[in-house]
Steps between C-alpha positions, in 0.01 A plus 500: 500500500808424705655762728839649415652335807384158381639570154834606645507198729433258216780661301751472784406137565535424128853644497593284799363191322705575188824541697433188708430288190814621324743456790331179606549352153863613507564321829305190403694460175830636638523751213581856607450621139126449547495808723433795271519808728319726254189285544459675837482831314259355243276357770501829691427707190235262364330378820566733795474838329136611438574582138772313311831685515582463131324575176506148355267204463564151631591345165760766428648465847542125464657530155729782611621316811567192286696701243697688766584190705618308192698801376664541840594132518647504150687822577657343806613200295650728233660743747657212694642350180627837377620614845282809474523709819197502726432869451495455122261205521275695739487793256407267213232329711360839599495610136318179405235574762454852362446366150249243623264744662534744211412226251205384712361855542482447876680640804549154652843577645545176703626341177824691563557306821410172329767563236769616745455237772700216333786740420537643850453167679715319242257220426432352158259225601188460285308432819498876556294600191268201549433608858465868405234421239319244716477736797387789279221280364410404857477865609296584189251223582472621858435855379228375266341302785493806727340703220230239444431487874456877508800541729699694244414756237569389144715744308467517123822524306561787263832480312739787545584705191813397309826622649607836357842662472482636855417156641795348313731777621393441860554126459851555362589727792362247748707222343817709526420586861441135591828402330689766699349402837548129423866556411569679830304244704673206332844655549428556869363148543153622601284327242178539698520874443373398156259228616251445212200653682703820540519531121120491510504768773718721279265463205189555713651818645558631148125521442375842395312557826830512689606800293285698744708623800207432733482136396877461540488646851201284590642169377880522498608438860192290580569267209866446592404442865233248400745319272758475780247366750369241255853386408589482869181304575594239240860466616410492870215252451726254326792551741288459814240244394696278261873541563483534881181312590495243219143568390401454133586774253130522417431639846780754456355617168150514647626701798676741265195557279271554802742764627499658153121530507520659847768749393307597189189561709693709753670705228177520300717415203440187296817466299526152339881492443551519877325164536742338256793633704360321806495163321840526329689416827351150482737413212823680587799362692464505878817705551347782293180533702618764745644735239213446255248758634769769522617437145139512383439824690808662345395389153144623556625840611730535199239387247226716654723808501611430142140455383387825659800689358446363149129572520576860586742530208249357251230736627728800445585382148130455422417845638771664291372329187150623577625857542689499172222339295 
């Protein structure tokens, strides 16, 4: 039986391998669309966390990422042709992600980021969905290998119950909230306040466990701080290692993900979306690197506060219904 330290170490190394393969392929083929930032979150949640972060099996995850990536690419093509504003396209992409994990009876929220990424980055290349699916398959195979080697506990999938009226109501409110924040961010020119992984953060923070004031106090500030540090690590790694020193982007991405693993260990908080926010700087314009972590931090703070506020409101509504019934 392997020790927990060995299990953790194998998971961290596996995440580094995934990121190196993805960014290395992007550089080798000169295709930035190959870099799928959410794969960092998937790898963290499937390989580095002792128990998988989401209630979903590998087949569903691959199918959902494929559907979300294709939907996002098509949405970007349609929105560009119809001159649909960014905030509107983001809201539609977010809604599509909600429908996907409701239909699949999972809580695999990274599909939201997969659907929103083409819209926010304004890319309609089919290389993106091909890469997203290929890398998800790669991570799935690595997870299976770790399970067979006894380095990771296998988690059996049990479908979630069908979405009820309350779930649908929460989803509708979340969509409206995302549309409002996206509209303000787009108008101000701060699009990374609505970086796709932040939409995942918002949804994660709307989980029922965060309705508890103790959980909100425990995770709120720590989560935003971790997100900022991870975003800063990604931007600084690229700026220093690639833009200033001329080293390959692969080394920048590897540096960023190693720092993410260190931060998560120090914070004792393994939060997969933060890893995606460390990889996203590898595909944005150089002149946006310095403002990126601050935009991300602002967006994280707004979405976290909104999630906690909405959670509190829904709890009060539920309590009142219980009292009157």
